[in-house]
Coordinates of C-alpha atoms and ligand atoms in Angstrom, one line a residue:
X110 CA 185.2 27.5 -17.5
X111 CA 182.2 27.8 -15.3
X112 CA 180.1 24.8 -16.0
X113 CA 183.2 23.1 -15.3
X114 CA 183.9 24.6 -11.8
X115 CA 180.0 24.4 -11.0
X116 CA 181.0 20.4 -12.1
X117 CA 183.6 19.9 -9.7
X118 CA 181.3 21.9 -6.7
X119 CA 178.4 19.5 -7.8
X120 CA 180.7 15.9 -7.3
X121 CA 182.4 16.9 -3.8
X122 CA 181.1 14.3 -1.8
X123 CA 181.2 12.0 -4.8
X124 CA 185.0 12.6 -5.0
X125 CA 185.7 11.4 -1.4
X126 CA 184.0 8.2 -1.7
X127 CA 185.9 7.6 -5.0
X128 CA 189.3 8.5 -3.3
X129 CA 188.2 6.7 -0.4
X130 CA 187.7 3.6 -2.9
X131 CA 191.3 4.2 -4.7
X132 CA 192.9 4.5 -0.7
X133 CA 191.8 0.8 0.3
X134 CA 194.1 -0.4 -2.1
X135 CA 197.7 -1.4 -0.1
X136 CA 199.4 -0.5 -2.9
X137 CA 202.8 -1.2 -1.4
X138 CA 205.4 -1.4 -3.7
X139 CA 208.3 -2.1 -1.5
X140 CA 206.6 -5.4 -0.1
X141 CA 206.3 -8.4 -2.1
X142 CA 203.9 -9.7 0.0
X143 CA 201.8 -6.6 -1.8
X144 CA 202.3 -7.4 -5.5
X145 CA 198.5 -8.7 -6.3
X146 CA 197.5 -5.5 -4.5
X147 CA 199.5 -3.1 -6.4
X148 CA 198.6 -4.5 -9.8
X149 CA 195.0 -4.6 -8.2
X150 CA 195.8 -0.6 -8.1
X151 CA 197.2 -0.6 -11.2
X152 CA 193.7 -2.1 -12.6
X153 CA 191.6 0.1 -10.7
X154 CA 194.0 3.5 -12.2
X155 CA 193.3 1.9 -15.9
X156 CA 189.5 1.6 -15.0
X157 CA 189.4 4.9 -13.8
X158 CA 191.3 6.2 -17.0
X159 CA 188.4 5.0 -19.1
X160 CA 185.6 5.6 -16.8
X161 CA 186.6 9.8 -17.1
X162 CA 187.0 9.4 -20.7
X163 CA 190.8 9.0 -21.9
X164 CA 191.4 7.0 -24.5
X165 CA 194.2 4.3 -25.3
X166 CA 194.0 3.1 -22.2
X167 CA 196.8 1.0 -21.4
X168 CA 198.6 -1.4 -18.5
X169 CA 202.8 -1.8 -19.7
X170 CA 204.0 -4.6 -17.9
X171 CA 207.4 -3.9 -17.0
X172 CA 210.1 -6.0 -15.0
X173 CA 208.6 -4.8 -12.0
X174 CA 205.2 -3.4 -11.1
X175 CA 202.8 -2.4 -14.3
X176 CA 202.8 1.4 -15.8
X177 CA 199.5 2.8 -16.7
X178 CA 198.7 5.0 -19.5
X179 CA 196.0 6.3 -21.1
X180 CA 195.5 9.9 -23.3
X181 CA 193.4 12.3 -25.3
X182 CA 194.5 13.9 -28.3
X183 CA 191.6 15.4 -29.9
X184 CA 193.0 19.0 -30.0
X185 CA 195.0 20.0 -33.1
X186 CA 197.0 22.9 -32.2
X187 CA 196.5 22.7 -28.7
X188 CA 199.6 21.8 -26.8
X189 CA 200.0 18.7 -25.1
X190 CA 200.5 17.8 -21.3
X191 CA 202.3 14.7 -19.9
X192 CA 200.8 13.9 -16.7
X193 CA 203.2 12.0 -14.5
X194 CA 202.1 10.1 -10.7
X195 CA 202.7 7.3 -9.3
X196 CA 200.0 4.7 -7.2
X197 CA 202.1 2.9 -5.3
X198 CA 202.7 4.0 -1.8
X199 CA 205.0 3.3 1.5
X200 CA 204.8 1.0 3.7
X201 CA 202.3 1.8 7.1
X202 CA 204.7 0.6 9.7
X203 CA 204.7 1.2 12.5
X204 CA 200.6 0.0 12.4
X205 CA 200.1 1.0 16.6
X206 CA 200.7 4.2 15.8
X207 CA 197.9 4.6 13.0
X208 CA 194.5 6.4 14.6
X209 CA 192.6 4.6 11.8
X210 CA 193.1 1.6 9.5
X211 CA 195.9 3.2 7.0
X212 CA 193.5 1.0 3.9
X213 CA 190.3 2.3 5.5
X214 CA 190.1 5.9 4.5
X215 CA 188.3 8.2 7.5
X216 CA 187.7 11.9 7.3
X217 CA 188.4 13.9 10.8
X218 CA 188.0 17.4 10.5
X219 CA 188.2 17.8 7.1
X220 CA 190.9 15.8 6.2
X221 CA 191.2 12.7 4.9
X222 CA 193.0 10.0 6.8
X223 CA 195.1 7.2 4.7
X224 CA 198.2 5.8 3.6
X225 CA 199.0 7.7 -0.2
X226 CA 196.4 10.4 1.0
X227 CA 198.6 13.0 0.1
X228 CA 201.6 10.6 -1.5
X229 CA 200.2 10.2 -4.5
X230 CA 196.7 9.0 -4.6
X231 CA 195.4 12.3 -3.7
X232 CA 197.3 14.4 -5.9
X233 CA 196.7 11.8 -9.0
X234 CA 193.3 12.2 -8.4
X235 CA 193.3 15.8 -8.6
X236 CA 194.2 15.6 -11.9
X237 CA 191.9 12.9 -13.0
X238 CA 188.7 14.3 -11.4
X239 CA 189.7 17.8 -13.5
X240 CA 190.1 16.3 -16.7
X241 CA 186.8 13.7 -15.6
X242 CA 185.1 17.9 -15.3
X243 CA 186.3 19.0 -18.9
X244 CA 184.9 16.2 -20.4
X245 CA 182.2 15.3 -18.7
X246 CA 180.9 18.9 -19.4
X247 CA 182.4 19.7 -22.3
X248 CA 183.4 16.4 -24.3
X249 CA 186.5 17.6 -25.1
X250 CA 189.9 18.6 -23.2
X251 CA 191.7 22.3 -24.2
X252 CA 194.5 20.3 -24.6
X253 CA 195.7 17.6 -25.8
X254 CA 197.1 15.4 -22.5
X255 CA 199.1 11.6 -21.8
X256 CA 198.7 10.1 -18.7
X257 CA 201.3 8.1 -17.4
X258 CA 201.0 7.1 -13.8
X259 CA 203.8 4.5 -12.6
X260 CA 203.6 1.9 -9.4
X261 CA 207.3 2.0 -8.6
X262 CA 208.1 5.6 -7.7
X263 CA 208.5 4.8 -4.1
X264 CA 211.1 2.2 -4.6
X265 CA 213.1 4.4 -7.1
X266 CA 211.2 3.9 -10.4
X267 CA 214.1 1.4 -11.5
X268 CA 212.1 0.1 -14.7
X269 CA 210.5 3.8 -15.9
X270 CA 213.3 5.2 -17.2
X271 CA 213.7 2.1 -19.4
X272 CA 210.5 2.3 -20.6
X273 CA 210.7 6.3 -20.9
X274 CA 213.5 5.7 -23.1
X275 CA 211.4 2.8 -25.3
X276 CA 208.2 5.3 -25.4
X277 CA 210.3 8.2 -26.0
X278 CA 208.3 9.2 -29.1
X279 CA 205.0 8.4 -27.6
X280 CA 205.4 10.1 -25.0
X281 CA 206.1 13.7 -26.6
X282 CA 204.5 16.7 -25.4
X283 CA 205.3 20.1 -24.7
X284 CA 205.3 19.6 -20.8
X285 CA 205.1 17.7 -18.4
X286 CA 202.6 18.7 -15.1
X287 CA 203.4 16.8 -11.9
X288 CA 201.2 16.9 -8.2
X289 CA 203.6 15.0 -5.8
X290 CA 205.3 17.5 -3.8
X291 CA 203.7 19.9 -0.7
X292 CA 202.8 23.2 -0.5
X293 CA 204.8 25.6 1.2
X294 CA 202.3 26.1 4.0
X295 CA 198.3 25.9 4.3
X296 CA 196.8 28.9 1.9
X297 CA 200.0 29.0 0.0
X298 CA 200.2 27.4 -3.1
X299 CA 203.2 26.5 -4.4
X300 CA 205.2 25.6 -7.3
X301 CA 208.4 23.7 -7.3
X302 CA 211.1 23.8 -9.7
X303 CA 214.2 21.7 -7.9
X304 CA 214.1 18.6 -6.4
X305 CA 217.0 16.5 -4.6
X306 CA 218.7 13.6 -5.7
X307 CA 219.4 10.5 -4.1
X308 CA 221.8 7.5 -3.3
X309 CA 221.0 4.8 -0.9
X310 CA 223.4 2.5 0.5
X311 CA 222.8 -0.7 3.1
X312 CA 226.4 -1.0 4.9
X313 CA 226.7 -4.5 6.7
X314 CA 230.0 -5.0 9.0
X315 CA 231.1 -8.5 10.4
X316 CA 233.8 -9.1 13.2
X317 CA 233.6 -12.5 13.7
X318 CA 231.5 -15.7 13.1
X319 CA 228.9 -15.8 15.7
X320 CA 227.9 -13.4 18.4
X321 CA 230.2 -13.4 21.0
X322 CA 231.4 -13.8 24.9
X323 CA 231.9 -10.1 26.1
X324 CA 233.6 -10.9 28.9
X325 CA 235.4 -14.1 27.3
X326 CA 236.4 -12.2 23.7
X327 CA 236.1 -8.3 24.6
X328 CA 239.1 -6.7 24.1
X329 CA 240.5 -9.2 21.7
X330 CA 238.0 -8.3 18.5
X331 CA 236.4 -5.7 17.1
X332 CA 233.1 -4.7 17.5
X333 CA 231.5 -4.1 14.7
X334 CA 228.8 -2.4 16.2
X335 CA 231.6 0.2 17.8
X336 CA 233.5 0.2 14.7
X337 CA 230.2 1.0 12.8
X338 CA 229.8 4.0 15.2
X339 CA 233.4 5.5 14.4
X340 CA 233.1 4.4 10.4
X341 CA 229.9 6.9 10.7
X342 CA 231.1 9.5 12.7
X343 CA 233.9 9.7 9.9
X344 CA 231.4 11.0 7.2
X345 CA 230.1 14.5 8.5
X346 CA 232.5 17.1 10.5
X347 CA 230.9 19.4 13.4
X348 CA 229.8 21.9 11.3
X349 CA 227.4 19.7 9.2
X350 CA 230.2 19.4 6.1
X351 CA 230.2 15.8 4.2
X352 CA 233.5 14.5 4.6
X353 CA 233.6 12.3 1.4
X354 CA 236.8 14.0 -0.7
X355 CA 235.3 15.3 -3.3
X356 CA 232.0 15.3 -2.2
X357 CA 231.1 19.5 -2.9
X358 CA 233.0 19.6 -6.4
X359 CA 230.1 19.8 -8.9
X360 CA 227.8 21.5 -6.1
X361 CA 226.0 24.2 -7.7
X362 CA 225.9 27.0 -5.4
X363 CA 222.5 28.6 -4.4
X364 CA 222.5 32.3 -6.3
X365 CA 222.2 35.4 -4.7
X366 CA 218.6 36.0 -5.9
X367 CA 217.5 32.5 -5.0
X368 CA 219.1 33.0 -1.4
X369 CA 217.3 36.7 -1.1
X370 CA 213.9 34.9 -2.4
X371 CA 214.0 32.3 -0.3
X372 CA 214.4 34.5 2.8
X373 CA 211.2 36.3 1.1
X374 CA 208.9 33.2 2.0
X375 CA 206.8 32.9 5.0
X376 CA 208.7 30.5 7.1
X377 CA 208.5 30.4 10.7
X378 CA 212.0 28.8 12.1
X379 CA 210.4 28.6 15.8
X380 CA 207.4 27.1 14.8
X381 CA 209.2 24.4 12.1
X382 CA 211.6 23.5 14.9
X383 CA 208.3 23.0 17.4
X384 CA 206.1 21.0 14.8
X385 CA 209.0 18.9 14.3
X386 CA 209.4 18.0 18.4
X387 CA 213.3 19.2 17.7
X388 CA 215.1 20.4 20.7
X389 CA 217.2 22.6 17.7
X390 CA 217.4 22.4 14.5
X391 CA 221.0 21.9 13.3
X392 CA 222.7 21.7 10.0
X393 CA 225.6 22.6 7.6
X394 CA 227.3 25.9 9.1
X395 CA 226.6 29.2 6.8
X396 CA 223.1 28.1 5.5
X397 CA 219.4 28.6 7.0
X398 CA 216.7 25.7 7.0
X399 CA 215.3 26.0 3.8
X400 CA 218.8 26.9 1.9
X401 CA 219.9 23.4 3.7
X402 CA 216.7 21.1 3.2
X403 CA 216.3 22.4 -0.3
X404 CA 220.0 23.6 -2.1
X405 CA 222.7 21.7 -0.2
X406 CA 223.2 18.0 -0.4
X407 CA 223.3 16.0 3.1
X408 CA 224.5 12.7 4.1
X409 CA 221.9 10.6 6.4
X410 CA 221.9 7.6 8.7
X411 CA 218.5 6.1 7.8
X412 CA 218.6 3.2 10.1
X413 CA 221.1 1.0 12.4
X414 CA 220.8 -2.8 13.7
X415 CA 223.4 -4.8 16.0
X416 CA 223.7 -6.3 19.2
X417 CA 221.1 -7.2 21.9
X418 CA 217.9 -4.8 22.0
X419 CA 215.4 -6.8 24.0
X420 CA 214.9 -6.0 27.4
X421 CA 217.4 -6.0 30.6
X422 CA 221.3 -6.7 29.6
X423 CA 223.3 -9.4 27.8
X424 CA 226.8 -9.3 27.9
X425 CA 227.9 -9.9 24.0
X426 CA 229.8 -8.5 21.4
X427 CA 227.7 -8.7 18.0
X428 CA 229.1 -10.8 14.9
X429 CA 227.3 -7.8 12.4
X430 CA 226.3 -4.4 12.2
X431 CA 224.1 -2.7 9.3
X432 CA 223.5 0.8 9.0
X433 CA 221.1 1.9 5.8
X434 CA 222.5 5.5 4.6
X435 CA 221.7 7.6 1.9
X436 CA 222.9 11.1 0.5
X437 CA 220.5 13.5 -0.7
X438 CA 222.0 15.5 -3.9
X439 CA 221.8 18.5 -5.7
X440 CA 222.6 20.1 -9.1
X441 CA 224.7 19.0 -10.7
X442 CA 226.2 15.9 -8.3
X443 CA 225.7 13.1 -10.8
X444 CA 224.6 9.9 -8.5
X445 CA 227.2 7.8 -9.6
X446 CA 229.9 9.7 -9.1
X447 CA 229.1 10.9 -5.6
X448 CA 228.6 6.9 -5.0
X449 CA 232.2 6.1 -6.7
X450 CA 233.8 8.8 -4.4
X451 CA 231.3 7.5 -1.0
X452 CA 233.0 3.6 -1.6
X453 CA 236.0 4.4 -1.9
X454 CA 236.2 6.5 0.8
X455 CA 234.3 4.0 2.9
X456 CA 236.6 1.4 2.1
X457 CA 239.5 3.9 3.4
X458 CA 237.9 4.1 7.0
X459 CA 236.3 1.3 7.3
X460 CA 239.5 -0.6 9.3
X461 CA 240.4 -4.1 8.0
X462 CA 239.4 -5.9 11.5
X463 CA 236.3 -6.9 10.0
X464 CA 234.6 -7.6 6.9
X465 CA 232.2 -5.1 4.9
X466 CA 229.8 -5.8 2.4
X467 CA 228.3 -2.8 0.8
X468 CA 225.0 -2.9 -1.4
X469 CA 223.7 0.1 -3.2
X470 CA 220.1 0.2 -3.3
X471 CA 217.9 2.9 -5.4
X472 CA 218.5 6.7 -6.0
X473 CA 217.7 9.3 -8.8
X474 CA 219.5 12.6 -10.1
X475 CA 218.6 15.9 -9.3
X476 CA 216.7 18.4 -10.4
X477 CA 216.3 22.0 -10.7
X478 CA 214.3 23.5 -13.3
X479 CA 214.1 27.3 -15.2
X480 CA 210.7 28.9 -14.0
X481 CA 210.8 31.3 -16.8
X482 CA 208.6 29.1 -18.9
X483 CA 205.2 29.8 -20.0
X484 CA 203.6 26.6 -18.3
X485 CA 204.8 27.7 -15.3
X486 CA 202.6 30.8 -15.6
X487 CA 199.7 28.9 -16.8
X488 CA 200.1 26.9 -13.4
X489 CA 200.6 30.1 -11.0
X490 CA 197.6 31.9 -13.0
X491 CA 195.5 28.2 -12.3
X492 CA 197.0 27.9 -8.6
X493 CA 195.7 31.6 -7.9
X494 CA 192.2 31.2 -9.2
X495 CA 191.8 27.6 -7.6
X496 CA 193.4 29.0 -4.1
X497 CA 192.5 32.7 -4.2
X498 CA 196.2 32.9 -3.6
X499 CA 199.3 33.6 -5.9
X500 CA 201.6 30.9 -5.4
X501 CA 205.1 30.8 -4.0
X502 CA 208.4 29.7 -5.8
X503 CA 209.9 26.1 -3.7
X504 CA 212.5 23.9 -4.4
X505 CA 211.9 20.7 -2.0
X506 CA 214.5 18.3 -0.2
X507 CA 212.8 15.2 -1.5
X508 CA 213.5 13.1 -4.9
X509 CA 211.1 11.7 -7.7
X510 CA 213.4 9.4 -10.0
X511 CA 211.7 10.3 -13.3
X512 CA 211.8 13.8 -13.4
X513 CA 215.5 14.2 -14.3
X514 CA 215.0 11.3 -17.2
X515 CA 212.0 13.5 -18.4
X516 CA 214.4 16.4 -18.5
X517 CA 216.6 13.9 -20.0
X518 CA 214.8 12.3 -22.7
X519 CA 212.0 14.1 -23.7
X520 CA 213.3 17.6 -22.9
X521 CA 210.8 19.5 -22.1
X522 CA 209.8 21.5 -19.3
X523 CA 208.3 20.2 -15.8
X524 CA 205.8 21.9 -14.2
X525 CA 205.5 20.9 -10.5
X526 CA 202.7 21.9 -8.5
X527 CA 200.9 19.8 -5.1
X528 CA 198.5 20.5 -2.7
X529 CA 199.6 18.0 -0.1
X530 CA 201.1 19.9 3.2
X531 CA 204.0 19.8 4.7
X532 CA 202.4 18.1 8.0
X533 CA 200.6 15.4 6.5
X534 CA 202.3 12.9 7.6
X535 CA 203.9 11.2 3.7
X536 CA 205.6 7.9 4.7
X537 CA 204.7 8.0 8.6
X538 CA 202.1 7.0 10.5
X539 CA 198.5 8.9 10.0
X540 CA 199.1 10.1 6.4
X541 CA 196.3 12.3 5.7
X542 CA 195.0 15.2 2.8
X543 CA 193.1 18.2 3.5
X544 CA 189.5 18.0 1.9
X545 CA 189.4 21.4 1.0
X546 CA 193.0 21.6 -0.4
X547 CA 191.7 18.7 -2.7
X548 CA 188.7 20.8 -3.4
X549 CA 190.9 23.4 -4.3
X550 CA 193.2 21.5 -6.0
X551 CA 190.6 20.0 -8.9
X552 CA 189.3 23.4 -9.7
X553 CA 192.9 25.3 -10.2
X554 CA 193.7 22.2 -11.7
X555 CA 191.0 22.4 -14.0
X556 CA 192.1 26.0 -14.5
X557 CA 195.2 24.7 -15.4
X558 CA 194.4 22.7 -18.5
X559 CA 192.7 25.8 -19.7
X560 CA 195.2 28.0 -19.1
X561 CA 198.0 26.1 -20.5
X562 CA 195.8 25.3 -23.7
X563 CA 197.1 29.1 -24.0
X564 CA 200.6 29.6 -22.7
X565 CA 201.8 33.1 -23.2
Ligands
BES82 N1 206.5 12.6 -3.3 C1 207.8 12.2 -2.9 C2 208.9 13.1 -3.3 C3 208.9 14.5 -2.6 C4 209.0 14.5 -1.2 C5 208.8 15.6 -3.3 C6 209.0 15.7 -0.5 C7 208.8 16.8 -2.6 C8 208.9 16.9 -1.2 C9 208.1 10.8 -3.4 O1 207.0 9.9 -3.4 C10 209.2 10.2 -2.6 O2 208.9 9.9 -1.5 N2 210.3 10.0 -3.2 C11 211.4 9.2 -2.6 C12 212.3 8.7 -3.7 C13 213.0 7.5 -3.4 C14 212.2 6.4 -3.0 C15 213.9 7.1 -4.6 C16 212.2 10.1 -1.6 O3 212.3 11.3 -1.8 O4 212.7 9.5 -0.6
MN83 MN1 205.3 10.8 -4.1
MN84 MN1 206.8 9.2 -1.3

C-alpha cells in the first residue's frame, strides 16, 4: 500500500484545486433555473471518471437529471464494490449570510469553504482520488468496483430507483460503500449503519377568496392562518409523542445493547445544545438526544407562509396558509403507510371552514443495517489506519433515498462511512470540509479498497 499512500501525500495541493474546480459547479438540483449546471456537473463527474482511469464510462439520461456511471472490473476473484454519491447539491439561500461565494471555493483555516463541500462533492471525491492512487500507481484496482453517482439525491432520487431496478443486473456487486453522512465528532471516525426515512408534505389552507377586511370580516370566517396554528398543534402532544393514530405501530424499538452503546459514545449534551444556539434541547419524553435524532421517528414543521410580514401592521385576515411538514421515520414505518394514516388524520382535524389542498412531495424508507458483516470490518480496519483512530458505531437522523432500494433490489450489504462533520454547515449557509479530514479520508479510503479486496 505504500506507494499508494506516498501518492495521495504527493497530490494534496493538487486535490484542492481539483475539488475547488468540481465546487464552482451550482449543481442545484431543486432549481430549474440550474438544469444546464447540473448536467454541466454531470459532464465534469463523467470526465473525471475517465481521467482516473474507470472504464465504461457512462451518462443515463433519466426523467430527471442524468446518472453517471463508470467501473473497473479487471479483478477475477476479487469482490466488487458499488460506489454510490450524488453531485447535486442544495440550494445556497439565504446568499447574505454566505462569508464567501458558495461556487467560489475558499480555504480558511484548513477548511474548505463551499456549497456540497461536505454534501457530496467532497465525500465523492474521496473516493475518486483513492481509486485515481491505485491506479495511477499501480494500474490496477484490488477490487473490482461500479461507480454510480446520481444528480437527484437531494430532491429525493425520484428516478434512481427506476433505473436501479432496470440496471439491477449491472449493477451487482457484493457491497455497496457510501461517503455521505458525518462523523460522529472531529478525530472520530465513524461508520453508520441506520438512516431515517422520510415523508414530505406541503399543506395549503384557504378561508375565503381574497385577503380580507379584519375589522369588516373578523369574527365572521376562519382564519386560515389561526386554524393552520391549531391543525398543527394537533399533531405532537407535550411530551414530544406524534399524535397520528397509528403512527408508533411498526416502530422498531431501539434494543437494550444499542441503547447501552449509544450512551458509550462521546457526546457532550451541554456542548450540542450550545453549538446549536438552543436555549434547551427538547424532545420525545423517555429518550436522550442521540436515541431521539437517530431511533425514534419525529414529525416537523419545515416552514409556514400567511398573512402580512412586511413591516409595521395591516389589519387583514389572510385568504391562504401553507405550512411544508415532513416526518422523519424509522425501521420498519413503511412511507406510505405513515402518509395514509397522516391524511386521513389531517383531514379529521382539519375543520370544514376552509378548503385544504394537500400535496405530497419526496421521501424515502428507512434504513438500518446488520454491522456484523465483513465489509464493515474492512471499513473500520481502513477508517483506523487513515485516522489513527478506531471508528465509532452511528446511526444518523438524516435520509438518502437509494439506500433502502439498494437493500431492496440488489441485496447486499451497505457500508456507510463519511468524513464530513457534524458542524459543517450541509444545506445552510457557509458549508465547508475540513482539509485534513479529506486528507484523511483518501488514504483510509484507499485502505479501504485494499482491505475489502480481502474481507474476513
Ligand atoms: N447526505 C444527506 C443525508 C444525511 C444527512 C445522512 C445527515 C446522514 C446525516 C443527504 O444529502 C440529504 O440531505 N438527504 C435528504 C433526503 C431528502 C431530500 C429526500 C434529507 O435527509 O433531508
Ligand atoms: Mn448527501
Ligand atoms: Mn443533503
Amino acid at each position: 500500500m505504500n506507494p499508494v499512500i506516498d501518492y495521495i501525500h504527493a497530490h494534496r495541493d493538487r486535490y484542492v484545486h481539483e475539488l475547488t474546480e468540481y465546487l464552482a459547479i451550482p449543481s442545484i438540483s431543486a432549481l430549474p433555473e440550474h438544469r444546464q449546471d447540473v448536467r454541466r456537473c454531470a459532464d465534469w463527474t463523467v470526465n473525471e471518471l475517465g481521467r482516473i482511469g474507470l472504464e465504461h464510462v457512462q451518462l443515463f439520461e433519466t426523467a430527471g437529471h442524468p446518472v453517471v456511471y463508470g467501473d473497473w472490473l479487471r479483478a477475477p476473484g476479487a469482490p466488487t464494490l458499488l460506489v454510490y454519491g450524488h453531485y447535486d447539491v442544495q440550494p445556497v439561500d439565504p446568499l447574505d449570510l454566505w462569508e464567501s461565494p458558495p461556487f467560489e471555493a475558499t480555504v480558511r483555516d484548513g477548511e474548505i469553504y463551499a456549497r456540497g463541500a461536505a454534501d457530496d462533492k467532497g465525500q465523492v471525491f474521496m473516493h475518486l482520488k483513492a481509486l485515481q492512487a491505485h491506479l495511477a500507481t499501480r494500474s490496477s484496482l484490488p477490487v473490482n468496483v461500479k461507480v454510480i453517482i446520481e444528480g437527484e439525491e437531494e430532491v429525493g432520487s425520484a428516478n434512481l430507483d427506476q433505473f436501479v431496478r432496470d440496471h439491477r443486473e449491472d449493477l451487482a456487486a457484493d457491497a455497496i460503500v457510501i461517503s455521505d453522512s458525518p462523523m460522529f465528532e472531529r478525530g472520530v471516525p465513524s461508520i453508520c449503519y441506520g438512516l431515517r426515512g422520510l415523508i414530505y408534505y406541503e399543506i395549503r389552507l384557504r378561508g375565503s377568496a381574497r385577503d380580507l377586511h379584519s375589522g369588516s370580516y373578523g369574527g365572521a370566517v376562519a382564519n386560515p392562518a389561526f386554524v393552520l396554528a391549531q391543525v398543527l398543534s394537533q399533531m405532537k402532544d407535550r411530551g414530544g409523542r406524534v399524535k397520528i393514530p397509528g403512527f408508533y405501530d411498526e416502530v422498531r424499538d431501539l434494543t437494550e445493547a444499542e441503547r447501552a452503546e449509544f450512551k458509550r459514545l462521546p457526546f457532550n449534551e451541554s456542548h450540542y445544545r450550545k453549538e446549536l444556539g438552543a436555549p434547551r434541547l427538547t424532545g420525545e419524553s423517555g429518550y436522550s438526544t442521540l436515541e431521539r435524532v437517530w431511533g425514534r421517528p419525529t414529525f416537523e414543521v419545515n416552514g409556514l407562509l400567511s398573512g402580512f410580514t412586511g413591516d409595521g401592521a395591516k389589519t387583514v385576515i389572510p385568504a391562504v396558509a401553507m405550512a411544508k411538514v415532513s416526518m422523519r421515520l424509522v425501521p420498519d414505518q413503511d412511507p406510505d403507510t405513515i402518509a395514509a394514516r397522516f391524511e386521513a388524520y389531517l383531514r379529521k382535524v382539519v375543520p370544514r371552514t376552509v378548503e385544504i389542498v394537500v400535496e405530497r412531495m419526496h421521501g424515502g424508507k428507512p434504513w438500518l443495517a446488520d454491522v456484523d458483516n465483513p465489509f464493515v470490518q474492512a471499513a473500520s480496519r481502513a477508517l483506523e489506519a487513515g485516522f489513527g483512530q478506531r471508528p465509532v458505531l452511528t446511526r444518523e437522523g438524516g435520509s438518502i433515498p437509494v439506500v433502502a432500494t439498494f437493500q431492496e433490489t440488489l441485496g447486499v450489504p451497505s457500508v456507510l462511512y463519511g468524513i464530513g462533520l457534524p458542524d459543517e454547515n450541509a444545506h445552510a449557509p457557509n458549508e465547508r470540509l475540513d482539509l485534513s479530514n479529506l486528507h484523511n479520508g483518501i488514504v483510509a479510503t484507499a485502505c479501504f479498497y485494499e482491505e475489502a479486496s480481502r474481507p474476513s
